Amino acid sequence: MDCIMCVAEKPSIADAIAKALAKSDVSTRRGTPRTHEFRGRFGGKAVEFRVTSVLGHCFALDFAPAYRDWDGCDPAELWEAPVVSVPTNGAVLRNLRETAAGCDALVLFLDCDREGEAIAFQVLDVCRPALRPGAIVKRAKFSAVTPDDIDKAMRTLGEPDERLAEAVLARQELDLRVGVAFTRFTTRHFQGKYEGLDARTLSYGPCQTPTLGFIVRREDEIATFEPEPYWVLRARAKLGEGWEDFGWARGRCFDRGLADALAAAAGDASSGIVASSITKDASRAPPPPFNTVDLLKTASKALRLSPAMTMKHAEHLYLDGYLSYPRTETNKFPDSMDIPKALREQTGDERWGAYVSDLLA
């Protein structure tokens, strides 16, 4: 009987994959991380499955040992210094090798983004020597971890995309070179120059430092802001059986004398003339699905949730089948996402069930 190995990016997704694919009792081997073994069907025949996971990236980039000491080289040398891959967790790599031993196929169930593609090739590099000669390697593409999505992913397996993995490696190398070089340079440059500045390590990062710049600029704008007084003109008039509020067409008035004069002139009037009116139908499109950035912004503004807490809840909802993959740059649901089914499961909730029922009507 052929043996199929499936590798997910985290243990919780491996659990969901095993639950969806198992056609028999599941035997779980405890380890770092755990591995599920069971029988099922693949390619139209009965097979044995081994489903395990990694814990994020299997390897990280670092400089060769000769360049890791701050005093060992000038920061400028780091632009050309050799970089090497360093294992992030030896137990995870051992588990991959042991699980891959004798398998006839490797199915890469890593997250469907650039980082996931990079991790897929790391997993492949670790597992390939332990696989049987001629073993096939396939990439599973999925946007949710419902049984239907996992089943479809197994029926539509593709090939891993090395170009996406190379893009991640390029970004990692740039982050390493830029971050370490400028961190060492700025730390040495500012040490002892400013009283009260803790310059033991002044960290620089291609993302964190520009972000800090935005924060500082906004803080400066708030600190130097000088409020300017203004006045708003409001009028209330009776139209038919009801009252309506009106405002000055120009909005705010920054001239107190003009505001008083306009208010006095309007206050003396006992009636007015409707010069023109426009009536039209308006339609509003439903809000599009969130991408990751919009999700974080809305959760922060509406729910006061931190980015870490938002992604934690989104991850749980994703694993329960209520959300598509939460780390995404698109605002379109995948074709496999059964939106009506996800909504129907919410109709019984006493808080928003009636609203969901209206949506489905």
CSV table of C-alpha atoms in Angstrom, one decimal:
chain,number,residue,atom,x,y,z
A,1,MET,CA,0.0,0.0,0.0
A,2,ASP,CA,1.4,3.4,-1.0
A,3,CYS,CA,2.2,5.9,1.7
A,4,ILE,CA,1.3,9.6,1.3
A,5,MET,CA,2.9,12.3,3.5
A,6,CYS,CA,1.1,15.6,3.9
A,7,VAL,CA,2.8,18.5,5.6
A,8,ALA,CA,1.0,21.6,6.9
A,9,GLU,CA,2.4,24.9,8.2
A,10,LYS,CA,1.2,24.5,11.8
A,11,PRO,CA,-0.2,21.6,13.9
A,12,SER,CA,-3.8,22.9,14.0
A,13,ILE,CA,-4.0,22.8,10.2
A,14,ALA,CA,-2.5,19.3,10.2
A,15,ASP,CA,-5.3,18.3,12.6
A,16,ALA,CA,-7.9,19.6,10.3
A,17,ILE,CA,-6.4,17.9,7.2
A,18,ALA,CA,-6.3,14.5,9.1
A,19,LYS,CA,-9.9,14.9,10.2
A,20,ALA,CA,-11.0,15.6,6.6
A,21,LEU,CA,-9.0,12.9,4.9
A,22,ALA,CA,-9.3,10.0,7.4
A,23,LYS,CA,-11.4,7.0,6.3
A,24,SER,CA,-10.4,5.0,9.3
A,25,ASP,CA,-9.3,5.5,12.9
A,26,VAL,CA,-6.5,8.0,13.4
A,27,SER,CA,-3.4,7.1,15.3
A,28,THR,CA,-1.5,10.2,16.6
A,29,ARG,CA,2.2,10.0,17.3
A,30,ARG,CA,3.2,12.6,19.8
A,31,GLY,CA,6.3,14.6,18.9
A,32,THR,CA,7.5,18.1,17.8
A,33,PRO,CA,5.1,18.4,16.2
A,34,ARG,CA,2.6,15.6,16.3
A,35,THR,CA,1.9,13.2,13.3
A,36,HIS,CA,-1.4,11.6,12.4
A,37,GLU,CA,-1.5,8.2,10.6
A,38,PHE,CA,-4.6,6.7,9.1
A,39,ARG,CA,-5.9,5.1,5.9
A,40,GLY,CA,-7.8,6.8,3.2
A,41,ARG,CA,-8.0,7.1,-0.6
A,42,PHE,CA,-5.7,8.9,-3.0
A,43,GLY,CA,-5.6,8.7,-6.8
A,44,GLY,CA,-8.5,6.3,-6.8
A,45,LYS,CA,-6.9,3.7,-4.5
A,46,ALA,CA,-6.5,2.9,-0.8
A,47,VAL,CA,-3.4,4.4,0.7
A,48,GLU,CA,-1.8,5.1,4.1
A,49,PHE,CA,-1.5,8.8,5.1
A,50,ARG,CA,1.0,10.4,7.4
A,51,VAL,CA,0.0,14.0,8.2
A,52,THR,CA,2.3,16.3,10.1
A,53,SER,CA,3.4,19.9,10.1
A,54,VAL,CA,6.2,22.3,10.7
A,55,LEU,CA,6.2,25.4,13.0
A,56,GLY,CA,6.7,28.1,10.4
A,57,HIS,CA,10.0,28.4,8.6
A,58,CYS,CA,12.4,25.5,8.9
A,59,PHE,CA,15.5,27.6,8.2
A,60,ALA,CA,16.5,31.2,8.7
A,61,LEU,CA,19.2,33.2,6.9
A,62,ASP,CA,22.2,34.4,8.8
A,63,PHE,CA,25.7,35.6,7.9
A,64,ALA,CA,28.6,33.2,7.8
A,65,PRO,CA,30.2,32.8,11.3
A,66,ALA,CA,33.1,35.1,10.4
A,67,TYR,CA,30.7,38.1,10.0
A,68,ARG,CA,28.5,37.6,13.0
A,69,ASP,CA,30.8,39.3,15.5
A,70,TRP,CA,30.2,43.1,15.6
A,71,ASP,CA,33.9,43.7,15.8
A,72,GLY,CA,34.8,41.1,13.2
A,73,CYS,CA,34.1,43.4,10.1
A,74,ASP,CA,33.0,46.8,9.0
A,75,PRO,CA,29.2,47.1,8.5
A,76,ALA,CA,29.8,48.0,4.8
A,77,GLU,CA,31.3,44.5,4.3
A,78,LEU,CA,27.9,43.0,5.1
A,79,TRP,CA,26.6,44.0,1.6
A,80,GLU,CA,28.8,41.3,0.1
A,81,ALA,CA,29.2,38.9,3.0
A,82,PRO,CA,28.2,35.3,2.4
A,83,VAL,CA,24.9,34.2,4.0
A,84,VAL,CA,23.9,30.7,5.1
A,85,SER,CA,20.7,28.8,6.1
A,86,VAL,CA,20.4,28.0,9.8
A,87,PRO,CA,17.9,25.4,11.1
A,88,THR,CA,15.3,27.0,13.3
A,89,ASN,CA,14.2,23.8,15.1
A,90,GLY,CA,16.1,20.6,15.0
A,91,ALA,CA,13.2,18.5,16.4
A,92,VAL,CA,10.9,19.6,13.5
A,93,LEU,CA,13.6,18.6,11.0
A,94,ARG,CA,14.0,15.2,12.6
A,95,ASN,CA,10.3,14.6,12.6
A,96,LEU,CA,10.1,15.5,8.9
A,97,ARG,CA,12.9,13.0,8.0
A,98,GLU,CA,11.4,10.2,10.1
A,99,THR,CA,7.9,10.8,8.8
A,100,ALA,CA,9.1,10.9,5.1
A,101,ALA,CA,11.0,7.6,5.4
A,102,GLY,CA,9.6,5.3,2.7
A,103,CYS,CA,6.8,7.5,1.5
A,104,ASP,CA,5.7,7.4,-2.1
A,105,ALA,CA,4.4,10.9,-2.4
A,106,LEU,CA,4.7,14.3,-0.6
A,107,VAL,CA,1.8,16.7,-0.6
A,108,LEU,CA,2.7,20.2,0.5
A,109,PHE,CA,-0.2,21.7,2.4
A,110,LEU,CA,1.7,24.9,3.4
A,111,ASP,CA,-0.3,28.2,3.5
A,112,CYS,CA,-1.1,29.5,0.0
A,113,ASP,CA,1.1,32.7,0.1
A,114,ARG,CA,4.7,33.5,-0.7
A,115,GLU,CA,5.9,32.5,2.7
A,116,GLY,CA,4.1,29.2,2.5
A,117,GLU,CA,5.7,28.5,-0.9
A,118,ALA,CA,9.2,29.2,0.6
A,119,ILE,CA,8.5,26.9,3.5
A,120,ALA,CA,7.2,24.2,1.0
A,121,PHE,CA,10.6,24.1,-0.7
A,122,GLN,CA,12.4,24.0,2.7
A,123,VAL,CA,10.2,21.0,3.6
A,124,LEU,CA,11.0,19.4,0.2
A,125,ASP,CA,14.7,19.8,0.7
A,126,VAL,CA,14.5,18.1,4.1
A,127,CYS,CA,12.2,15.3,3.1
A,128,ARG,CA,13.5,14.4,-0.4
A,129,PRO,CA,16.4,12.2,0.7
A,130,ALA,CA,14.1,10.1,2.9
A,131,LEU,CA,11.4,9.6,0.2
A,132,ARG,CA,11.3,6.5,-1.9
A,133,PRO,CA,13.1,6.9,-5.3
A,134,GLY,CA,10.7,8.4,-7.8
A,135,ALA,CA,8.3,9.7,-5.2
A,136,ILE,CA,6.0,12.4,-6.5
A,137,VAL,CA,5.8,15.9,-5.0
A,138,LYS,CA,2.6,18.0,-5.3
A,139,ARG,CA,1.3,21.3,-3.9
A,140,ALA,CA,-2.1,21.6,-2.4
A,141,LYS,CA,-3.9,24.9,-3.0
A,142,PHE,CA,-6.6,25.8,-0.5
A,143,SER,CA,-8.1,29.0,1.0
A,144,ALA,CA,-10.1,27.4,3.9
A,145,VAL,CA,-9.7,24.2,5.9
A,146,THR,CA,-13.2,22.9,5.7
A,147,PRO,CA,-13.5,19.2,4.6
A,148,ASP,CA,-14.9,20.2,1.2
A,149,ASP,CA,-11.9,22.6,0.6
A,150,ILE,CA,-9.4,20.0,1.6
A,151,ASP,CA,-11.0,17.3,-0.5
A,152,LYS,CA,-11.0,19.7,-3.5
A,153,ALA,CA,-7.3,20.5,-2.9
A,154,MET,CA,-6.4,16.8,-3.0
A,155,ARG,CA,-8.3,16.4,-6.3
A,156,THR,CA,-6.7,19.5,-7.9
A,157,LEU,CA,-3.0,19.1,-6.8
A,158,GLY,CA,-0.5,21.3,-8.7
A,159,GLU,CA,3.2,21.9,-8.7
A,160,PRO,CA,5.1,24.1,-6.2
A,161,ASP,CA,6.2,27.4,-7.6
A,162,GLU,CA,9.9,28.0,-7.1
A,163,ARG,CA,9.7,31.6,-8.3
A,164,LEU,CA,7.6,32.6,-5.3
A,165,ALA,CA,10.0,30.8,-3.0
A,166,GLU,CA,12.9,32.7,-4.6
A,167,ALA,CA,11.1,36.0,-4.1
A,168,VAL,CA,10.9,35.2,-0.4
A,169,LEU,CA,14.5,34.3,-0.2
A,170,ALA,CA,15.5,37.6,-1.9
A,171,ARG,CA,13.4,39.6,0.5
A,172,GLN,CA,14.9,37.7,3.5
A,173,GLU,CA,18.4,38.4,2.3
A,174,LEU,CA,17.6,42.1,1.8
A,175,ASP,CA,16.1,42.3,5.3
A,176,LEU,CA,19.2,40.7,6.8
A,177,ARG,CA,21.8,42.8,5.0
A,178,VAL,CA,20.0,46.1,5.4
A,179,GLY,CA,18.8,45.5,8.9
A,180,VAL,CA,22.1,44.2,10.3
A,181,ALA,CA,24.4,46.6,8.5
A,182,PHE,CA,22.4,49.7,9.5
A,183,THR,CA,21.8,48.5,13.0
A,184,ARG,CA,25.5,48.1,13.6
A,185,PHE,CA,26.3,51.4,11.9
A,186,THR,CA,23.7,53.5,13.8
A,187,THR,CA,24.5,51.9,17.1
A,188,ARG,CA,28.2,52.7,16.8
A,189,HIS,CA,27.6,56.1,15.4
A,190,PHE,CA,25.3,57.3,18.2
A,191,GLN,CA,26.9,55.6,21.2
A,192,GLY,CA,28.0,58.2,23.8
A,193,LYS,CA,26.8,61.2,21.6
A,194,TYR,CA,23.5,62.1,23.3
A,195,GLU,CA,22.9,62.1,27.0
A,196,GLY,CA,19.9,60.0,28.0
A,197,LEU,CA,19.9,57.9,24.8
A,198,ASP,CA,20.1,54.2,25.4
A,199,ALA,CA,22.3,53.4,22.4
A,200,ARG,CA,23.4,49.9,23.4
A,201,THR,CA,21.5,48.6,20.3
A,202,LEU,CA,19.7,50.9,17.9
A,203,SER,CA,17.7,48.5,15.8
A,204,TYR,CA,17.1,49.2,12.2
A,205,GLY,CA,14.7,47.3,10.0
A,206,PRO,CA,13.4,48.0,6.4
A,207,CYS,CA,9.8,47.9,7.8
A,208,GLN,CA,10.1,49.0,11.4
A,209,THR,CA,12.2,52.1,10.8
A,210,PRO,CA,10.0,53.7,8.1
A,211,THR,CA,7.0,52.9,10.3
A,212,LEU,CA,8.6,54.6,13.2
A,213,GLY,CA,9.2,57.6,11.0
A,214,PHE,CA,5.5,57.8,10.2
A,215,ILE,CA,4.7,57.7,13.9
A,216,VAL,CA,7.2,60.4,14.8
A,217,ARG,CA,6.0,62.6,12.0
A,218,ARG,CA,2.4,62.2,13.1
A,219,GLU,CA,3.4,62.9,16.7
A,220,ASP,CA,5.2,66.1,15.6
A,221,GLU,CA,2.1,67.2,13.7
A,222,ILE,CA,-0.1,66.7,16.8
A,223,ALA,CA,2.4,68.5,19.1
A,224,THR,CA,2.8,71.5,16.8
A,225,PHE,CA,-0.9,71.8,15.9
A,226,GLU,CA,-2.4,75.2,16.6
A,227,PRO,CA,-6.3,75.0,16.7
A,228,GLU,CA,-8.1,77.8,14.8
A,229,PRO,CA,-11.6,78.7,16.0
A,230,TYR,CA,-14.5,78.4,13.6
A,231,TRP,CA,-18.3,78.8,13.6
A,232,VAL,CA,-21.0,76.6,12.1
A,233,LEU,CA,-24.3,78.0,10.9
A,234,ARG,CA,-27.4,75.9,11.4
A,235,ALA,CA,-31.0,76.7,10.6
A,236,ARG,CA,-34.2,74.7,11.3
A,237,ALA,CA,-37.3,75.2,9.2
A,238,LYS,CA,-40.7,73.5,9.2
A,239,LEU,CA,-41.5,71.6,5.9
A,240,GLY,CA,-45.0,70.2,5.8
A,241,GLU,CA,-45.6,68.3,8.9
A,242,GLY,CA,-42.0,68.0,10.0
A,243,TRP,CA,-38.9,70.0,10.8
A,244,GLU,CA,-35.7,69.9,8.8
A,245,ASP,CA,-32.1,71.0,9.7
A,246,PHE,CA,-30.1,73.0,7.2
A,247,GLY,CA,-26.4,74.1,7.1
A,248,TRP,CA,-24.4,76.7,5.4
A,249,ALA,CA,-23.2,75.5,2.0
A,250,ARG,CA,-19.6,76.5,2.7
A,251,GLY,CA,-19.5,74.5,5.9
A,252,ARG,CA,-17.2,76.2,8.5
A,253,CYS,CA,-16.9,79.9,8.9
A,254,PHE,CA,-13.5,81.2,10.3
A,255,ASP,CA,-14.7,84.9,10.5
A,256,ARG,CA,-16.7,85.6,13.6
A,257,GLY,CA,-18.0,88.9,12.3
A,258,LEU,CA,-19.3,87.2,9.1
A,259,ALA,CA,-20.8,84.4,11.0
A,260,ASP,CA,-22.7,86.8,13.3
A,261,ALA,CA,-23.9,88.8,10.3
A,262,LEU,CA,-25.2,85.8,8.5
A,263,ALA,CA,-26.9,84.4,11.7
A,264,ALA,CA,-28.5,87.7,12.3
A,265,ALA,CA,-29.8,88.0,8.7
A,266,ALA,CA,-31.2,84.5,8.8
A,267,GLY,CA,-32.7,84.9,12.3
A,268,ASP,CA,-34.9,87.8,11.1
A,269,ALA,CA,-36.5,85.7,8.4
A,270,SER,CA,-39.9,84.2,9.1
A,271,SER,CA,-40.0,82.1,5.9
A,272,GLY,CA,-37.8,80.8,3.1
A,273,ILE,CA,-37.9,79.7,-0.5
A,274,VAL,CA,-36.8,76.3,-1.7
A,275,ALA,CA,-34.9,77.4,-4.8
A,276,SER,CA,-34.4,73.8,-6.1
A,277,SER,CA,-34.6,70.2,-5.0
A,278,ILE,CA,-33.2,67.0,-6.3
A,279,THR,CA,-34.6,63.5,-5.7
A,280,LYS,CA,-32.8,60.4,-6.8
A,281,ASP,CA,-32.4,56.8,-5.9
A,282,ALA,CA,-29.1,55.7,-4.5
A,283,SER,CA,-27.8,52.2,-4.2
A,284,ARG,CA,-24.9,51.1,-2.1
A,285,ALA,CA,-22.8,48.0,-2.9
A,286,PRO,CA,-22.2,45.6,0.0
A,287,PRO,CA,-18.8,46.0,1.6
A,288,PRO,CA,-16.1,43.8,0.0
A,289,PRO,CA,-14.4,41.1,2.0
A,290,PHE,CA,-11.4,42.2,4.1
A,291,ASN,CA,-7.8,41.8,3.0
A,292,THR,CA,-5.4,41.6,5.9
A,293,VAL,CA,-4.6,45.3,6.2
A,294,ASP,CA,-8.3,46.4,6.1
A,295,LEU,CA,-9.1,43.7,8.7
A,296,LEU,CA,-6.5,44.9,11.1
A,297,LYS,CA,-7.5,48.6,10.6
A,298,THR,CA,-11.2,47.9,11.1
A,299,ALA,CA,-10.7,45.6,14.1
A,300,SER,CA,-8.5,48.3,15.8
A,301,LYS,CA,-10.9,51.1,15.1
A,302,ALA,CA,-14.2,49.3,15.8
A,303,LEU,CA,-13.2,46.7,18.4
A,304,ARG,CA,-10.0,48.2,19.9
A,305,LEU,CA,-8.2,44.9,19.1
A,306,SER,CA,-4.4,44.8,18.7
A,307,PRO,CA,-3.1,43.3,15.4
A,308,ALA,CA,-1.8,40.2,17.3
A,309,MET,CA,-5.2,39.6,18.9
A,310,THR,CA,-7.0,40.2,15.6
A,311,MET,CA,-4.9,37.7,13.8
A,312,LYS,CA,-5.3,35.2,16.6
A,313,HIS,CA,-9.1,35.4,16.4
A,314,ALA,CA,-9.0,35.3,12.6
A,315,GLU,CA,-6.8,32.2,12.7
A,316,HIS,CA,-9.3,30.4,14.9
A,317,LEU,CA,-12.2,31.4,12.7
A,318,TYR,CA,-10.2,30.2,9.7
A,319,LEU,CA,-9.5,26.8,11.3
A,320,ASP,CA,-13.2,26.4,12.2
A,321,GLY,CA,-14.1,27.0,8.5
A,322,TYR,CA,-15.8,30.4,8.9
A,323,LEU,CA,-13.1,32.5,7.2
A,324,SER,CA,-10.9,32.0,4.2
A,325,TYR,CA,-7.2,32.3,4.7
A,326,PRO,CA,-6.7,35.6,6.7
A,327,ARG,CA,-3.3,36.6,5.5
A,328,THR,CA,-4.2,37.8,2.0
A,329,GLU,CA,-3.7,40.8,-0.3
A,330,THR,CA,-6.9,40.2,-2.2
A,331,ASN,CA,-10.5,41.1,-1.2
A,332,LYS,CA,-12.2,38.3,-3.2
A,333,PHE,CA,-13.5,35.1,-1.8
A,334,PRO,CA,-12.1,31.9,-3.4
A,335,ASP,CA,-14.6,30.1,-5.7
A,336,SER,CA,-14.5,27.2,-3.2
A,337,MET,CA,-15.8,29.3,-0.3
A,338,ASP,CA,-19.5,28.3,0.4
A,339,ILE,CA,-20.7,31.7,1.7
A,340,PRO,CA,-24.4,30.8,2.0
A,341,LYS,CA,-23.4,27.7,4.0
A,342,ALA,CA,-21.3,29.7,6.4
A,343,LEU,CA,-24.1,32.2,6.8
A,344,ARG,CA,-26.7,29.5,7.5
A,345,GLU,CA,-24.7,28.3,10.4
A,346,GLN,CA,-25.2,31.7,12.0
A,347,THR,CA,-29.0,32.0,11.7
A,348,GLY,CA,-29.5,30.4,15.1
A,349,ASP,CA,-27.5,33.0,17.0
A,350,GLU,CA,-29.7,35.1,19.2
A,351,ARG,CA,-27.5,38.2,18.7
A,352,TRP,CA,-27.3,38.4,14.9
A,353,GLY,CA,-29.3,35.4,13.6
A,354,ALA,CA,-32.2,37.6,12.5
A,355,TYR,CA,-29.9,39.8,10.5
A,356,VAL,CA,-28.2,36.8,8.8
A,357,SER,CA,-31.6,35.4,7.9
A,358,ASP,CA,-32.5,38.7,6.2
A,359,LEU,CA,-29.2,38.5,4.2
A,360,LEU,CA,-30.2,35.0,3.0
A,361,ALA,CA,-33.8,35.9,2.2
